[in-house]
């Protein structure tokens, strides 16, 4: 059930109608049923995975709170992490590791026949398992109290607007909003509708039309032209941003209509001044998850060890930072998908962040617009790796970009025109938001300007929008 | 060590790292992970205070005052133990 389909519109209208006519307790129960229907509509056979995660973390949360001894509490955290990651490992990574094991053994002359599951990836598994894990860790850290009501906790794990592709929420933010009664203000309605409207525009107009530029180039093994690859790569940079931030905005908007505030997931990442800044603006809920539950604990573990005790503060910090950075980005890459190109994507970003901090003094003195331009290009190289089917394909594409610059291909002009028009549609809006530093900047414009903008957007959506034709990219993660 | 002394040392460390002047102790210093980790190492090696992951909440530490309070909270924990 895709957000940009009539089926979903009918589904949400029904949910919303019931929602505004029910008491708080019944709202929660109805939302839970709706969330399971929403997920079941994708693949009902995987509902049990969602249920296992929920049951595990509900009881682990209670176990942590009940026990006074830290060592006992820790056991429940380990249990939660183990069960969640095992499910993720089996359903997302098993075939990948089995394939690589087979190849590795074959390399040494051993023929192996591992069993392959050959199953479709359970949609949203990477998102809800991470959200669920963060809950038990936060209960352990004492940041939140364990949720006593199983049905309310189930809603926390399965809340349908953000179940499939985030934002990955935290217990400290979402649970209180579930447990306490909610007020739907006029501001909620206006902001929510605005988010849904802009999110839809990003998805059906910009992302899906950009996809038409990207897919024909990336789906062939022998690239035709370096300039076309470059254009397709820049197009993909815009596509993935509009696709994913579009989804997040719709999710935020839907939740707001029900009086629930979800966290911001994107903050105009293509205006980042450096690569570190990029990760503070891109998929914020995931990067902050890795920072809080992996990067910082691992760093503190090294810090508390006796490694490099004789080094100065700065040197010790730099060594640990780089070590932990590479480990985190490796896993962050792998989180995106079971493929070496995703792993390399993560390592590439770790390398860029490392280089940035090593050359910070020089980089920060560059012209601001040059910093933005360079960062966008470095990020786009990462997208080339990310979008390629294999590492080998990305290497071939890189070679073509640097060697084949023939301008004779008539497709270039067609591609360029579409790329420029779609980019203008995106950045005209983004620039206003960036200058005002406000996601709702357009809502502060005069009514007349707003009507003109909305009318223009509706016409563009009706003419060029691709409703319900293409899935969201991040569903595959 | 008193809070003022901690703030002075933190200010010096962060200004050197970020190359930006911090004008007051409540100013949002827009701290990134790199600088936050530097503060953790500084607290351990200079002040002999091990920061506990349980007390770290990156979204809450925005100013020098916040960071100094974090360090002092962990110092109290050490004393209590």
PDB file of C-alpha atoms in Angstrom, chain A residues 184-336:
ATOM      1  CA  UNK A 184      -5.167  17.943  17.028  1.00  0.00           C
ATOM      2  CA  UNK A 185      -4.597  21.672  16.668  1.00  0.00           C
ATOM      3  CA  UNK A 186      -5.232  23.871  13.640  1.00  0.00           C
ATOM      4  CA  UNK A 187      -1.451  24.160  13.314  1.00  0.00           C
ATOM      5  CA  UNK A 188      -1.145  20.338  13.227  1.00  0.00           C
ATOM      6  CA  UNK A 189      -3.647  20.153  10.384  1.00  0.00           C
ATOM      7  CA  UNK A 190      -2.060  22.942   8.318  1.00  0.00           C
ATOM      8  CA  UNK A 191       1.521  21.733   8.820  1.00  0.00           C
ATOM      9  CA  UNK A 192       0.497  18.117   8.294  1.00  0.00           C
ATOM     10  CA  UNK A 193      -1.306  18.818   5.038  1.00  0.00           C
ATOM     11  CA  UNK A 194       1.598  20.930   3.857  1.00  0.00           C
ATOM     12  CA  UNK A 195       4.085  18.115   4.574  1.00  0.00           C
ATOM     13  CA  UNK A 196       1.908  15.559   2.773  1.00  0.00           C
ATOM     14  CA  UNK A 197       1.434  17.858  -0.203  1.00  0.00           C
ATOM     15  CA  UNK A 198       5.122  18.744  -0.560  1.00  0.00           C
ATOM     16  CA  UNK A 199       6.196  15.152   0.118  1.00  0.00           C
ATOM     17  CA  UNK A 200       3.866  13.893  -2.616  1.00  0.00           C
ATOM     18  CA  UNK A 201       5.200  16.500  -5.025  1.00  0.00           C
ATOM     19  CA  UNK A 202       8.772  15.450  -4.282  1.00  0.00           C
ATOM     20  CA  UNK A 203       7.926  11.804  -4.893  1.00  0.00           C
ATOM     21  CA  UNK A 204       5.524  11.761  -7.833  1.00  0.00           C
ATOM     22  CA  UNK A 205       6.900  14.694  -9.791  1.00  0.00           C
ATOM     23  CA  UNK A 206      10.613  15.027  -9.069  1.00  0.00           C
ATOM     24  CA  UNK A 207      11.816  11.618  -7.846  1.00  0.00           C
ATOM     25  CA  UNK A 208       9.808   9.464 -10.236  1.00  0.00           C
ATOM     26  CA  UNK A 209      10.586  11.611 -13.279  1.00  0.00           C
ATOM     27  CA  UNK A 210      14.259  11.671 -12.319  1.00  0.00           C
ATOM     28  CA  UNK A 211      14.055   7.869 -12.145  1.00  0.00           C
ATOM     29  CA  UNK A 212      13.242   7.870 -15.849  1.00  0.00           C
ATOM     30  CA  UNK A 213      16.641   9.485 -16.448  1.00  0.00           C
ATOM     31  CA  UNK A 214      18.525   7.242 -14.053  1.00  0.00           C
ATOM     32  CA  UNK A 215      17.168   3.764 -14.722  1.00  0.00           C
ATOM     33  CA  UNK A 216      17.869   3.459 -18.477  1.00  0.00           C
ATOM     34  CA  UNK A 217      21.523   4.364 -17.890  1.00  0.00           C
ATOM     35  CA  UNK A 218      22.125   2.311 -14.749  1.00  0.00           C
ATOM     36  CA  UNK A 219      20.266  -0.727 -16.014  1.00  0.00           C
ATOM     37  CA  UNK A 220      22.675  -1.405 -18.828  1.00  0.00           C
ATOM     38  CA  UNK A 221      26.043  -3.071 -18.425  1.00  0.00           C
ATOM     39  CA  UNK A 222      27.898  -1.187 -21.127  1.00  0.00           C
ATOM     40  CA  UNK A 223      27.499   2.544 -20.603  1.00  0.00           C
ATOM     41  CA  UNK A 224      27.060   4.614 -23.705  1.00  0.00           C
ATOM     42  CA  UNK A 225      28.540   7.907 -22.720  1.00  0.00           C
ATOM     43  CA  UNK A 226      30.439   9.467 -19.783  1.00  0.00           C
ATOM     44  CA  UNK A 227      28.371  12.643 -19.798  1.00  0.00           C
ATOM     45  CA  UNK A 228      25.150  10.629 -19.693  1.00  0.00           C
ATOM     46  CA  UNK A 229      26.464   8.674 -16.719  1.00  0.00           C
ATOM     47  CA  UNK A 230      27.376  11.902 -14.993  1.00  0.00           C
ATOM     48  CA  UNK A 231      23.894  13.305 -15.657  1.00  0.00           C
ATOM     49  CA  UNK A 232      22.271  10.067 -14.519  1.00  0.00           C
ATOM     50  CA  UNK A 233      24.362  10.166 -11.326  1.00  0.00           C
ATOM     51  CA  UNK A 234      23.394  13.758 -10.524  1.00  0.00           C
ATOM     52  CA  UNK A 235      19.811  12.820 -11.354  1.00  0.00           C
ATOM     53  CA  UNK A 236      20.033   9.920  -8.916  1.00  0.00           C
ATOM     54  CA  UNK A 237      21.344  12.284  -6.223  1.00  0.00           C
ATOM     55  CA  UNK A 238      18.159  14.337  -6.658  1.00  0.00           C
ATOM     56  CA  UNK A 239      15.952  11.259  -7.098  1.00  0.00           C
ATOM     57  CA  UNK A 240      17.009   9.482  -3.915  1.00  0.00           C
ATOM     58  CA  UNK A 241      16.719  12.674  -1.900  1.00  0.00           C
ATOM     59  CA  UNK A 242      13.236  13.502  -3.207  1.00  0.00           C
ATOM     60  CA  UNK A 243      12.095   9.898  -2.937  1.00  0.00           C
ATOM     61  CA  UNK A 244      13.234   9.390   0.632  1.00  0.00           C
ATOM     62  CA  UNK A 245      12.591  12.858   2.029  1.00  0.00           C
ATOM     63  CA  UNK A 246       9.233  12.770   0.230  1.00  0.00           C
ATOM     64  CA  UNK A 247       8.341   9.574   2.081  1.00  0.00           C
ATOM     65  CA  UNK A 248       9.528  11.023   5.401  1.00  0.00           C
ATOM     66  CA  UNK A 249       7.528  14.214   4.882  1.00  0.00           C
ATOM     67  CA  UNK A 250       4.353  12.290   4.080  1.00  0.00           C
ATOM     68  CA  UNK A 251       4.917  10.137   7.186  1.00  0.00           C
ATOM     69  CA  UNK A 252       5.482  13.252   9.315  1.00  0.00           C
ATOM     70  CA  UNK A 253       2.410  14.903   7.796  1.00  0.00           C
ATOM     71  CA  UNK A 254       0.130  11.886   8.346  1.00  0.00           C
ATOM     72  CA  UNK A 255       1.262  11.632  11.963  1.00  0.00           C
ATOM     73  CA  UNK A 256       0.735  15.360  12.483  1.00  0.00           C
ATOM     74  CA  UNK A 257      -2.859  15.083  11.309  1.00  0.00           C
ATOM     75  CA  UNK A 258      -3.310  12.692  14.219  1.00  0.00           C
ATOM     76  CA  UNK A 259      -1.553  15.041  16.632  1.00  0.00           C
ATOM     77  CA  UNK A 260       1.728  13.077  16.696  1.00  0.00           C
ATOM     78  CA  UNK A 261       5.023  14.806  15.995  1.00  0.00           C
ATOM     79  CA  UNK A 262       7.688  12.651  14.357  1.00  0.00           C
ATOM     80  CA  UNK A 263      11.333  13.695  14.207  1.00  0.00           C
ATOM     81  CA  UNK A 264      12.816  15.600  11.301  1.00  0.00           C
ATOM     82  CA  UNK A 265      14.626  13.242   8.923  1.00  0.00           C
ATOM     83  CA  UNK A 266      16.168  15.598   6.347  1.00  0.00           C
ATOM     84  CA  UNK A 267      17.360  19.176   6.651  1.00  0.00           C
ATOM     85  CA  UNK A 268      18.269  20.281   3.133  1.00  0.00           C
ATOM     86  CA  UNK A 269      21.350  18.023   2.893  1.00  0.00           C
ATOM     87  CA  UNK A 270      22.538  19.373  -0.444  1.00  0.00           C
ATOM     88  CA  UNK A 271      23.340  22.692   1.221  1.00  0.00           C
ATOM     89  CA  UNK A 272      25.858  20.956   3.498  1.00  0.00           C
ATOM     90  CA  UNK A 273      29.190  22.699   3.889  1.00  0.00           C
ATOM     91  CA  UNK A 274      31.129  19.482   4.394  1.00  0.00           C
ATOM     92  CA  UNK A 275      30.604  15.754   4.570  1.00  0.00           C
ATOM     93  CA  UNK A 276      30.192  15.714   8.341  1.00  0.00           C
ATOM     94  CA  UNK A 277      27.524  18.388   7.989  1.00  0.00           C
ATOM     95  CA  UNK A 278      25.882  16.241   5.300  1.00  0.00           C
ATOM     96  CA  UNK A 279      25.374  13.381   7.747  1.00  0.00           C
ATOM     97  CA  UNK A 280      23.820  15.769  10.252  1.00  0.00           C
ATOM     98  CA  UNK A 281      21.246  16.693   7.602  1.00  0.00           C
ATOM     99  CA  UNK A 282      20.725  13.383   5.736  1.00  0.00           C
ATOM    100  CA  UNK A 283      18.562  10.598   7.179  1.00  0.00           C
ATOM    101  CA  UNK A 284      18.968  12.207  10.594  1.00  0.00           C
ATOM    102  CA  UNK A 285      17.046   9.489  12.432  1.00  0.00           C
ATOM    103  CA  UNK A 286      19.451   6.792  11.195  1.00  0.00           C
ATOM    104  CA  UNK A 287      22.717   8.727  11.563  1.00  0.00           C
ATOM    105  CA  UNK A 288      21.780   9.803  15.086  1.00  0.00           C
ATOM    106  CA  UNK A 289      20.814   6.181  15.841  1.00  0.00           C
ATOM    107  CA  UNK A 290      24.276   4.986  14.817  1.00  0.00           C
ATOM    108  CA  UNK A 291      25.863   7.834  16.773  1.00  0.00           C
ATOM    109  CA  UNK A 292      23.968   7.069  19.990  1.00  0.00           C
ATOM    110  CA  UNK A 293      23.926   3.265  19.927  1.00  0.00           C
ATOM    111  CA  UNK A 294      27.125   2.369  18.184  1.00  0.00           C
ATOM    112  CA  UNK A 295      29.587   5.177  17.534  1.00  0.00           C
ATOM    113  CA  UNK A 296      29.616   6.786  20.984  1.00  0.00           C
ATOM    114  CA  UNK A 297      29.546   3.531  23.038  1.00  0.00           C
ATOM    115  CA  UNK A 298      32.353   2.078  20.934  1.00  0.00           C
ATOM    116  CA  UNK A 299      34.390   5.260  21.272  1.00  0.00           C
ATOM    117  CA  UNK A 300      33.881   5.295  25.037  1.00  0.00           C
ATOM    118  CA  UNK A 301      34.891   1.625  25.172  1.00  0.00           C
ATOM    119  CA  UNK A 302      38.200   2.456  23.471  1.00  0.00           C
ATOM    120  CA  UNK A 303      38.585   5.596  25.548  1.00  0.00           C
ATOM    121  CA  UNK A 304      38.228   3.644  28.775  1.00  0.00           C
ATOM    122  CA  UNK A 305      40.749   1.066  27.600  1.00  0.00           C
ATOM    123  CA  UNK A 306      44.483   1.411  28.049  1.00  0.00           C
ATOM    124  CA  UNK A 307      45.194   1.665  24.308  1.00  0.00           C
ATOM    125  CA  UNK A 308      47.516   4.530  23.366  1.00  0.00           C
ATOM    126  CA  UNK A 309      47.545   5.891  26.922  1.00  0.00           C
ATOM    127  CA  UNK A 310      50.863   7.624  26.340  1.00  0.00           C
ATOM    128  CA  UNK A 311      49.546   9.695  23.417  1.00  0.00           C
ATOM    129  CA  UNK A 312      48.359  13.303  23.682  1.00  0.00           C
ATOM    130  CA  UNK A 313      44.614  14.039  23.992  1.00  0.00           C
ATOM    131  CA  UNK A 314      44.366  15.124  20.364  1.00  0.00           C
ATOM    132  CA  UNK A 315      46.263  12.125  18.957  1.00  0.00           C
ATOM    133  CA  UNK A 316      44.390   9.579  21.057  1.00  0.00           C
ATOM    134  CA  UNK A 317      41.100  11.162  20.133  1.00  0.00           C
ATOM    135  CA  UNK A 318      41.939  11.146  16.431  1.00  0.00           C
ATOM    136  CA  UNK A 319      43.025   7.485  16.447  1.00  0.00           C
ATOM    137  CA  UNK A 320      39.892   6.312  18.262  1.00  0.00           C
ATOM    138  CA  UNK A 321      37.665   8.568  16.206  1.00  0.00           C
ATOM    139  CA  UNK A 322      38.941   7.158  12.920  1.00  0.00           C
ATOM    140  CA  UNK A 323      38.780   3.567  14.140  1.00  0.00           C
ATOM    141  CA  UNK A 324      35.220   3.899  15.349  1.00  0.00           C
ATOM    142  CA  UNK A 325      34.211   5.962  12.332  1.00  0.00           C
ATOM    143  CA  UNK A 326      35.261   3.250   9.888  1.00  0.00           C
ATOM    144  CA  UNK A 327      33.551   0.526  11.921  1.00  0.00           C
ATOM    145  CA  UNK A 328      30.326   2.542  12.142  1.00  0.00           C
ATOM    146  CA  UNK A 329      30.245   3.575   8.495  1.00  0.00           C
ATOM    147  CA  UNK A 330      30.975  -0.004   7.452  1.00  0.00           C
ATOM    148  CA  UNK A 331      27.835  -1.132   9.284  1.00  0.00           C
ATOM    149  CA  UNK A 332      25.872   1.900   8.148  1.00  0.00           C
ATOM    150  CA  UNK A 333      26.693   0.936   4.560  1.00  0.00           C
ATOM    151  CA  UNK A 334      25.690  -2.668   5.220  1.00  0.00           C
ATOM    152  CA  UNK A 335      22.453  -1.486   6.830  1.00  0.00           C
ATOM    153  CA  UNK A 336      21.430  -0.120   3.430  1.00  0.00           C
TER     154      UNK A 336
END
